[in-house]
Amino acid sequence: MEVSALILAAGSGTRMKSKKPKVMHEILGRPIISYVLDTVHALDIDRIGIVVGHGANEVMEALGDSYKYIPQPSQLGTGDAVIKSRTTFEKVPGYLLVLCGDTPLLQKTTIARMIELAEKENPSCVMLTAKVPDPQGYGRIIRDNWNNIEEIVEERDCSSEEKMINEVNTGVYLFKIDDLWQALEKISPDNDQKEYYLTDVVSILHEQQKITLAVKSHNLEEYRGINNKWQLAEISSDLLELRLKNLCLDGVTILDPKSTYIEADVTIGQDTVIHPNTILTGSITIGDDCEIGPFVHLIGDNKGIQIANNVKVGPFVRIRPPAEILDDAKIGCFIDLKKSKIGKRSKVPHLSYIGDTEMGEDVNIGAGTITCNYDGKNKFKTKIGNRVFTGSDTMLIAPIELGDDSYTGAGSVISGNVESGDLAIERTKVRVIKGWGKRKNSDSTGKES
Ligand code: UD1
Ligand code: MG
């Protein structure tokens, strides 16, 4: 059976009170709609249309060109949104799965059950309904004397009796494509909102003696939609918990899930320990047996951070992308590191800023060493060879290269290259003034010594 998918994402999302289109708000670093798309992809559906309206350009730019975008210039209702996709899907056989872009918890297995039922019974429509304790806000499912679905009535159009019905429309449908277009020709905006309701298709099918079947959701959470930023926060926090749980089940040790935030595009290897107050955002790969945290913020963005095996990062470290830290290296504590590569077994252990730097293997960076990479206009590179040792508080004025096995003296400002095996030291001779302290003390008490 052929199944295509249509995702409705043109609505303005007024209740989000935001300049951003609703489906572009992020959960664990990914847009809400990408969760719905993941589910559709997981079902091996490749013909996917997305109805866009509010913020259409932003949505299209973020999701790329593997989808068919269907513009809906004015948001005249869910029925109108589907009508706009007619030319795209008219000649396509089989069924059209219609989903909303704002329901990231929807389960693949639930939709698979809908598809199975359609395959078995060949109905005009299979919809996902749910029996809920509080049906407020949802369209109610009205059944006829034979228990067949007769119509869906929106809350605002419900009589007080209909409001008591607790079987609701989740907004997920599988329509037989030919029957869908015929029914959509008959819908009208004759309702409280003066919109074209997709839900009216169901009563039209019933009048035509065509069958709509229901699959009931086993999971009371999965159809929860995001309409405001508190719902966004709640669902984000639920998905975060699930994410941390799955990481643990895959062999990662997370000492304090309550203070740990790990986004969707982060992968972590076995036996890596994540200490409290660790924040991992964007694209990050961490290998096996690492120690990350406490108080670490790794910002992968889309440029990425790669951390190999047995690396220690923390406490109090921030890393910005792109960054690559190789096996057995150590970063922390109080380190700000950006756009740098750190070689195997190298250590950046205390109070440093390392930026635009390529560092070799077995390097020891002294406490307080700083790569001075910025002159106010441009950024410059620092290249540090293998087995280099910088003394504490070395300032490396980039562009600069330190050859293999070279050294810098503590407190030096190094503004030129250091050749392999050399020591660079920049330090004025200490001047000692005999008895100065003693005299100062006696001055302050007023007594002669
Ligand atoms: C809809 C259903 C309701 C169901 C509920 C489940 C209708 C008329 N009602 O109501 O029975 O219980 O979902 O959550 O369908 N959209 C467009 N273009 C439009 C209007 C909406 O693309 O012109 C998109 C929205 O972006 C959103 C989705 O369609 O993703 C649903 O629209 P929304 O306004 O949230 O419908 P509900 O009132 O929640
Ligand atoms: Mg809604």
Coordinates of C-alpha atoms and ligand atoms in Angstrom, one line a residue:
M1 CA 0.0 0.0 0.0
E2 CA 1.4 3.4 -0.9
V3 CA 1.4 6.1 1.8
S4 CA 2.4 9.7 1.3
A5 CA 2.5 12.3 4.1
L6 CA 1.3 15.8 4.5
I7 CA 2.4 17.9 7.4
L8 CA 0.4 21.0 8.3
A9 CA 2.7 23.8 9.5
A10 CA 1.3 27.0 8.1
G11 CA -0.5 28.2 11.3
S12 CA 0.7 31.4 13.0
G13 CA 1.1 29.9 16.4
T14 CA -0.3 33.1 18.0
R15 CA -0.2 31.7 21.5
M16 CA 3.6 31.2 21.3
K17 CA 3.8 35.0 21.4
S18 CA 6.9 34.9 19.3
K19 CA 8.4 36.3 16.1
K20 CA 9.5 32.8 15.1
P21 CA 7.1 30.3 13.3
K22 CA 5.8 27.8 15.8
V23 CA 7.3 24.7 14.3
M24 CA 10.8 26.3 14.2
H25 CA 11.0 26.5 18.0
E26 CA 13.6 24.1 19.2
I27 CA 13.5 21.0 21.5
L28 CA 16.9 19.8 22.5
G29 CA 18.4 21.8 19.7
R30 CA 16.2 20.7 16.9
P31 CA 13.0 22.3 15.4
I32 CA 9.7 20.8 16.7
I33 CA 8.7 19.8 13.2
S34 CA 11.9 17.7 12.7
Y35 CA 10.6 15.3 15.3
V36 CA 7.4 14.8 13.3
L37 CA 9.6 14.4 10.1
D38 CA 11.8 11.8 11.9
T39 CA 8.7 9.7 12.6
V40 CA 7.5 9.9 9.0
H41 CA 11.0 8.9 7.8
A42 CA 11.1 6.0 10.2
L43 CA 8.0 4.7 8.5
D44 CA 9.8 4.7 5.2
I45 CA 7.4 7.3 3.7
D46 CA 9.4 9.2 1.1
R47 CA 6.8 11.4 -0.6
I48 CA 6.4 14.2 2.0
G49 CA 4.6 17.5 1.6
I50 CA 4.7 20.4 4.1
V51 CA 2.1 23.1 4.1
V52 CA 3.8 26.4 4.9
G53 CA 2.5 29.9 5.5
H54 CA 3.7 31.9 8.5
G55 CA 7.5 32.1 8.4
A56 CA 7.5 29.9 5.3
N57 CA 11.0 30.9 4.2
E58 CA 12.5 30.2 7.6
V59 CA 10.9 26.8 7.6
M60 CA 12.0 25.9 4.1
E61 CA 15.6 27.1 4.7
A62 CA 15.9 25.0 7.9
L63 CA 14.4 21.8 6.5
G64 CA 16.1 21.8 3.1
D65 CA 15.0 20.7 -0.3
S66 CA 14.0 17.1 0.2
Y67 CA 10.4 18.0 0.8
K68 CA 7.7 19.4 -1.4
Y69 CA 6.6 22.7 0.1
I70 CA 3.0 23.7 -0.4
P71 CA 2.3 27.4 0.2
Q72 CA -0.9 28.4 2.0
P73 CA -1.0 32.2 1.7
S74 CA -3.8 32.8 4.2
Q75 CA -4.6 30.4 7.0
L76 CA -8.2 29.6 6.2
G77 CA -8.3 26.4 8.2
T78 CA -6.9 22.9 8.3
G79 CA -9.3 21.8 5.4
D80 CA -8.0 24.7 3.2
A81 CA -4.4 23.6 4.1
V82 CA -5.0 20.2 2.7
I83 CA -6.9 21.5 -0.4
K84 CA -3.7 23.5 -1.3
S85 CA -1.9 20.2 -1.6
R86 CA -4.3 18.8 -4.2
T87 CA -2.1 19.3 -7.2
T88 CA 0.8 17.7 -5.4
F89 CA -1.0 14.5 -4.4
E90 CA -3.9 14.3 -6.9
K91 CA -2.4 11.6 -9.1
V92 CA -0.7 9.7 -6.3
P93 CA -2.3 6.3 -5.4
G94 CA -3.0 4.9 -2.0
Y95 CA -3.4 6.9 1.3
L96 CA -2.3 10.3 2.5
L97 CA -1.2 10.6 6.1
V98 CA -2.1 14.0 7.5
L99 CA -0.2 15.2 10.6
C100 CA 0.3 18.5 12.4
G101 CA 3.8 19.9 12.6
D102 CA 3.5 20.7 16.4
T103 CA 3.1 17.2 17.9
P104 CA 6.7 15.9 18.5
L105 CA 5.7 13.0 20.8
L106 CA 3.8 11.1 18.2
Q107 CA 5.0 7.5 18.0
K108 CA 5.9 5.6 14.9
T109 CA 4.2 2.4 16.2
T110 CA 0.9 4.2 16.5
I111 CA 1.0 5.4 12.9
A112 CA 2.1 1.9 11.8
R113 CA -1.1 0.5 13.5
M114 CA -3.2 3.0 11.5
I115 CA -1.5 1.9 8.2
E116 CA -2.0 -1.8 9.1
L117 CA -5.7 -1.2 9.7
A118 CA -6.1 0.6 6.4
E119 CA -4.3 -2.2 4.6
K120 CA -6.6 -4.8 6.2
E121 CA -10.0 -3.0 5.9
N122 CA -9.5 -0.6 3.0
P123 CA -11.6 2.2 4.6
S124 CA -11.9 5.8 3.3
C125 CA -10.2 7.1 6.5
V126 CA -8.4 5.9 9.6
M127 CA -8.1 8.5 12.3
L128 CA -6.2 8.5 15.6
T129 CA -8.5 9.2 18.5
A130 CA -7.9 9.1 22.2
K131 CA -10.1 8.8 25.3
V132 CA -8.9 11.5 27.6
P133 CA -9.8 12.6 31.2
D134 CA -10.0 16.2 30.1
P135 CA -11.2 16.7 26.5
Q136 CA -11.2 20.5 26.6
G137 CA -9.9 22.1 23.5
Y138 CA -10.2 19.1 21.2
G139 CA -12.7 18.2 18.5
R140 CA -15.1 15.5 19.9
I141 CA -15.8 12.2 18.1
I142 CA -19.5 11.7 17.5
R143 CA -20.5 8.1 16.7
D144 CA -23.8 6.8 15.2
N145 CA -26.0 4.1 16.6
W146 CA -23.8 1.4 15.0
N147 CA -20.8 3.0 16.7
N148 CA -19.4 4.2 13.4
I149 CA -17.7 7.6 13.4
E150 CA -20.2 10.0 12.2
E151 CA -18.6 13.4 12.6
I152 CA -16.1 15.5 14.5
V153 CA -17.4 18.6 16.3
E154 CA -15.0 21.3 17.4
E155 CA -15.2 22.3 21.0
R156 CA -16.5 25.8 20.1
D157 CA -19.3 24.3 18.0
C158 CA -20.2 21.6 20.6
S159 CA -23.6 21.4 22.4
S160 CA -23.3 21.0 26.2
E161 CA -24.0 17.3 25.7
E162 CA -21.4 16.9 23.0
K163 CA -18.9 18.6 25.4
M164 CA -19.3 15.6 27.7
I165 CA -17.8 13.2 25.1
N166 CA -14.3 12.3 26.1
E167 CA -13.2 10.6 22.8
V168 CA -11.2 13.3 21.0
N169 CA -9.7 13.9 17.6
T170 CA -5.9 13.9 17.8
G171 CA -5.5 15.5 14.4
V172 CA -3.8 12.5 12.8
Y173 CA -5.5 11.0 9.8
L174 CA -4.9 8.5 7.0
F175 CA -7.1 9.3 4.1
K176 CA -7.8 7.3 0.9
I177 CA -6.6 9.9 -1.5
D178 CA -9.4 9.7 -4.1
D179 CA -12.1 9.9 -1.4
L180 CA -10.3 12.8 0.2
W181 CA -10.5 15.2 -2.7
Q182 CA -14.1 14.4 -3.4
A183 CA -15.0 15.2 0.1
L184 CA -12.9 18.3 0.4
E185 CA -14.9 19.8 -2.6
K186 CA -17.9 19.8 -0.3
I187 CA -16.6 21.5 2.8
S188 CA -17.6 25.0 3.7
P189 CA -16.6 27.6 6.4
D190 CA -20.0 27.3 8.0
N191 CA -18.8 27.2 11.7
D192 CA -17.9 29.4 14.6
Q193 CA -14.4 30.2 13.3
K194 CA -15.5 30.7 9.6
E195 CA -12.7 28.3 8.6
Y196 CA -12.5 25.3 6.3
Y197 CA -12.3 22.4 8.7
L198 CA -10.5 19.2 7.7
T199 CA -12.6 17.5 10.3
D200 CA -15.7 18.0 8.1
V201 CA -14.4 15.5 5.6
V202 CA -15.3 12.8 8.1
S203 CA -19.0 13.7 8.2
I204 CA -19.1 14.0 4.4
L205 CA -17.6 10.5 4.1
H206 CA -20.2 9.2 6.5
E207 CA -23.0 10.8 4.5
Q208 CA -21.5 9.1 1.4
Q209 CA -21.7 5.8 3.4
K210 CA -17.9 5.6 3.3
I211 CA -16.1 4.2 6.3
T212 CA -13.9 6.0 8.8
L213 CA -12.2 3.8 11.3
A214 CA -10.4 4.8 14.5
V215 CA -7.2 3.6 16.0
K216 CA -7.1 4.5 19.7
S217 CA -3.9 6.0 21.1
H218 CA -2.5 3.8 23.9
N219 CA -0.3 6.6 25.0
L220 CA -2.0 9.6 26.5
E221 CA 0.9 11.8 25.9
E222 CA 1.8 11.3 22.2
Y223 CA -0.6 13.7 20.6
R224 CA 0.1 16.5 23.0
G225 CA 0.6 19.6 20.8
I226 CA 2.7 22.6 21.5
N227 CA 0.6 25.8 21.5
N228 CA 2.5 28.0 24.0
K229 CA 6.0 28.3 25.5
W230 CA 5.1 26.5 28.7
Q231 CA 4.0 23.5 26.7
L232 CA 7.2 23.8 24.8
A233 CA 9.1 23.8 28.1
E234 CA 7.2 20.8 29.5
I235 CA 7.6 18.7 26.4
S236 CA 11.3 19.7 26.1
S237 CA 11.9 18.6 29.7
D238 CA 10.1 15.2 29.1
L239 CA 12.2 14.6 25.9
L240 CA 15.3 15.5 27.8
E241 CA 14.6 13.0 30.5
L242 CA 14.0 10.3 27.8
R243 CA 17.2 11.3 26.1
L244 CA 19.3 11.0 29.3
K245 CA 17.6 7.7 30.1
N246 CA 18.5 6.3 26.6
L247 CA 22.1 7.4 27.0
C248 CA 22.3 5.6 30.3
L249 CA 20.8 2.5 28.8
D250 CA 23.5 2.7 26.1
G251 CA 26.3 2.7 28.7
V252 CA 26.9 6.3 29.6
T253 CA 27.1 7.2 33.3
I254 CA 25.1 10.3 34.2
L255 CA 25.7 11.3 37.8
D256 CA 22.9 13.8 38.2
P257 CA 20.3 13.8 35.4
K258 CA 18.5 16.8 37.0
S259 CA 21.4 19.2 36.3
T260 CA 22.4 17.7 33.0
Y261 CA 21.3 19.0 29.6
I262 CA 22.2 17.1 26.5
E263 CA 20.8 17.9 23.1
A264 CA 19.6 15.6 20.4
D265 CA 22.7 15.8 18.1
V266 CA 25.2 14.6 20.8
T267 CA 26.6 11.1 20.8
I268 CA 28.5 9.7 23.8
G269 CA 30.5 6.5 24.0
Q270 CA 30.5 3.7 26.6
D271 CA 31.6 4.3 30.2
T272 CA 32.0 8.0 29.7
V273 CA 31.0 9.8 32.9
I274 CA 28.9 13.0 32.8
H275 CA 29.3 15.0 36.0
P276 CA 26.6 17.4 37.3
N277 CA 26.0 20.7 35.7
T278 CA 27.1 19.7 32.2
I279 CA 25.5 21.3 29.2
L280 CA 26.1 19.8 25.8
T281 CA 24.5 21.6 22.9
G282 CA 24.6 21.3 19.1
S283 CA 26.7 18.7 17.2
I284 CA 29.1 16.9 19.6
T285 CA 30.7 13.5 19.5
I286 CA 32.3 12.1 22.6
G287 CA 34.2 8.8 22.7
D288 CA 34.5 6.1 25.4
D289 CA 35.9 6.4 28.9
C290 CA 35.8 10.2 29.1
E291 CA 35.0 12.4 32.1
I292 CA 33.0 15.5 31.3
G293 CA 32.1 18.1 33.9
P294 CA 31.3 19.2 36.4
F295 CA 30.3 22.7 35.2
V296 CA 31.1 22.2 31.5
H297 CA 29.5 23.9 28.6
L298 CA 30.3 22.4 25.2
I299 CA 28.8 24.3 22.3
G300 CA 28.8 22.2 19.2
D301 CA 26.6 24.3 17.0
N302 CA 26.7 23.0 13.5
K303 CA 30.5 23.2 13.2
G304 CA 30.9 20.4 15.7
I305 CA 33.1 19.3 18.6
Q306 CA 34.8 15.9 18.5
I307 CA 36.2 14.4 21.7
A308 CA 38.1 11.1 21.3
N309 CA 38.5 8.5 24.1
N310 CA 39.7 8.8 27.6
V311 CA 39.6 12.6 27.6
K312 CA 39.0 14.7 30.7
V313 CA 37.1 18.0 30.3
G314 CA 36.3 20.0 33.4
P315 CA 35.6 21.3 35.8
F316 CA 34.6 24.8 34.6
V317 CA 35.3 24.6 30.9
R318 CA 33.7 26.1 27.8
I319 CA 34.5 24.8 24.4
R320 CA 33.2 26.4 21.1
P321 CA 33.3 24.9 17.7
P322 CA 35.0 23.6 15.7
A323 CA 37.1 21.8 18.2
E324 CA 38.8 18.4 18.3
I325 CA 40.3 16.9 21.4
L326 CA 42.3 13.7 20.8
D327 CA 42.8 10.6 23.0
D328 CA 43.9 11.0 26.6
A329 CA 44.0 14.8 26.6
K330 CA 42.9 16.9 29.5
I331 CA 41.1 20.3 29.4
G332 CA 40.2 22.0 32.7
C333 CA 39.8 23.6 35.1
F334 CA 38.7 27.2 34.1
I335 CA 39.5 26.9 30.4
D336 CA 37.9 28.7 27.5
L337 CA 38.8 26.9 24.3
K338 CA 37.6 27.8 20.8
K339 CA 38.3 26.6 17.2
S340 CA 41.3 24.5 18.3
K341 CA 42.7 21.0 17.9
I342 CA 44.4 19.4 20.9
G343 CA 46.7 16.4 20.3
K344 CA 46.9 13.1 22.1
R345 CA 47.9 13.2 25.8
S346 CA 48.2 17.0 25.8
K347 CA 47.2 18.9 28.9
V348 CA 45.6 22.3 29.3
P349 CA 45.0 22.1 33.0
H350 CA 44.5 25.6 34.5
L351 CA 43.1 29.0 33.7
S352 CA 43.8 29.3 30.0
Y353 CA 42.3 30.7 26.8
I354 CA 43.1 28.6 23.8
G355 CA 41.8 29.9 20.5
D356 CA 42.6 29.3 16.8
T357 CA 45.2 26.8 17.9
E358 CA 46.6 23.6 16.6
M359 CA 48.4 21.7 19.3
G360 CA 50.5 18.6 18.9
E361 CA 50.9 15.6 21.2
D362 CA 52.2 15.4 24.8
V363 CA 52.1 19.2 25.2
N364 CA 52.0 20.7 28.7
I365 CA 50.4 24.1 28.9
G366 CA 51.3 26.0 32.0
A367 CA 48.7 27.7 34.2
G368 CA 47.4 30.9 32.9
T369 CA 48.8 30.5 29.3
I370 CA 46.8 32.5 26.8
T371 CA 46.8 32.5 23.0
C372 CA 46.5 36.2 22.1
N373 CA 44.7 35.5 18.8
Y374 CA 42.8 38.8 18.2
D375 CA 44.1 42.2 17.5
G376 CA 40.7 43.9 17.5
K377 CA 40.2 43.3 13.8
N378 CA 41.5 39.9 12.8
K379 CA 42.1 36.5 14.3
F380 CA 45.5 34.8 14.0
K381 CA 46.7 31.2 14.5
T382 CA 48.9 29.6 17.1
K383 CA 50.7 26.4 16.2
I384 CA 52.2 24.4 19.0
G385 CA 54.3 21.3 18.1
N386 CA 54.8 18.1 20.0
R387 CA 56.1 17.9 23.6
V388 CA 56.1 21.7 24.0
F389 CA 56.1 23.1 27.5
T390 CA 54.8 26.6 28.2
G391 CA 55.6 28.1 31.5
S392 CA 52.8 29.6 33.6
D393 CA 51.3 32.8 32.4
T394 CA 52.8 32.7 29.0
M395 CA 51.2 35.1 26.5
L396 CA 51.5 33.7 23.0
I397 CA 51.0 36.6 20.5
A398 CA 49.6 35.0 17.3
P399 CA 50.4 34.4 14.6
I400 CA 53.0 32.2 16.2
E401 CA 54.6 28.8 16.0
L402 CA 56.3 26.9 18.8
G403 CA 58.5 24.1 17.3
D404 CA 58.6 20.5 18.7
D405 CA 60.2 20.2 22.2
S406 CA 60.4 23.9 22.7
Y407 CA 59.9 25.7 26.0
T408 CA 58.7 29.1 27.2
G409 CA 59.6 30.7 30.5
A410 CA 56.9 31.6 33.0
G411 CA 55.5 35.1 32.7
S412 CA 56.8 35.6 29.2
V413 CA 55.1 37.5 26.4
I414 CA 56.3 35.6 23.3
S415 CA 55.8 37.6 20.1
G416 CA 57.9 35.5 17.6
N417 CA 58.3 31.9 16.6
V418 CA 60.3 29.5 18.8
E419 CA 62.3 26.9 17.0
S420 CA 62.4 23.3 17.8
G421 CA 64.2 22.5 21.1
D422 CA 64.7 26.2 22.1
L423 CA 63.6 28.0 25.2
A424 CA 62.0 31.5 24.8
I425 CA 62.0 33.7 27.8
E426 CA 61.0 37.3 28.1
R427 CA 61.6 38.6 31.6
T428 CA 63.3 41.6 33.0
K429 CA 66.0 41.0 35.6
V430 CA 64.7 41.2 39.2
R431 CA 65.8 44.3 41.0
V432 CA 66.2 43.8 44.8
I433 CA 66.1 46.8 47.1
K434 CA 67.7 45.8 50.3
G435 CA 65.7 46.5 53.5
W436 CA 62.8 48.2 51.7
G437 CA 60.1 46.3 53.5
K438 CA 61.5 46.8 56.9
R439 CA 61.8 50.6 56.4
K440 CA 58.2 50.8 55.1
N441 CA 56.9 49.1 58.2
S442 CA 58.8 51.3 60.5
D443 CA 57.5 54.4 58.6
S444 CA 53.9 53.4 59.2
T445 CA 54.4 53.0 63.0
G446 CA 56.4 56.2 63.2
K447 CA 59.2 54.6 65.1
E448 CA 62.9 54.5 64.1
S449 CA 64.3 51.1 63.9
Ligands
UD1_1 C1 -7.4 20.6 15.3 C2 -8.7 19.8 14.9 C3 -9.3 19.3 16.2 C4 -8.3 18.4 16.9 C5 -7.0 19.2 17.2 C6 -5.9 18.2 17.7 C7 -9.6 21.0 13.0 C8 -10.7 21.9 12.5 N1 -9.6 20.7 14.3 O1 -7.8 21.7 16.1 O2 -10.5 18.5 15.9 O3 -8.8 18.0 18.2 O4 -6.5 19.7 15.9 O5 -4.8 18.9 18.0 O6 -8.9 20.5 12.2 N2 -2.8 24.8 10.1 C9 -2.5 25.2 8.8 N3 -3.3 26.1 8.1 C10 -4.4 26.6 8.7 C11 -4.8 26.2 10.0 C12 -4.0 25.3 10.7 O7 -1.4 24.8 8.3 O8 -5.1 27.3 8.0 C13 -2.0 23.9 10.8 C14 -1.4 24.5 12.1 O9 -0.1 25.0 11.8 C15 -1.3 23.3 13.0 C16 -2.4 22.3 12.5 O10 -2.8 22.8 11.2 O11 -0.1 22.6 12.8 C17 -3.7 22.3 13.5 O12 -4.2 23.6 13.5 P1 -4.8 24.2 14.9 O13 -5.3 25.6 14.6 O14 -3.8 24.0 16.0 O15 -6.1 23.3 15.1 P2 -6.8 23.0 16.4 O16 -7.7 24.1 16.8 O17 -5.8 22.5 17.4
MG2 MG -3.7 22.8 17.7

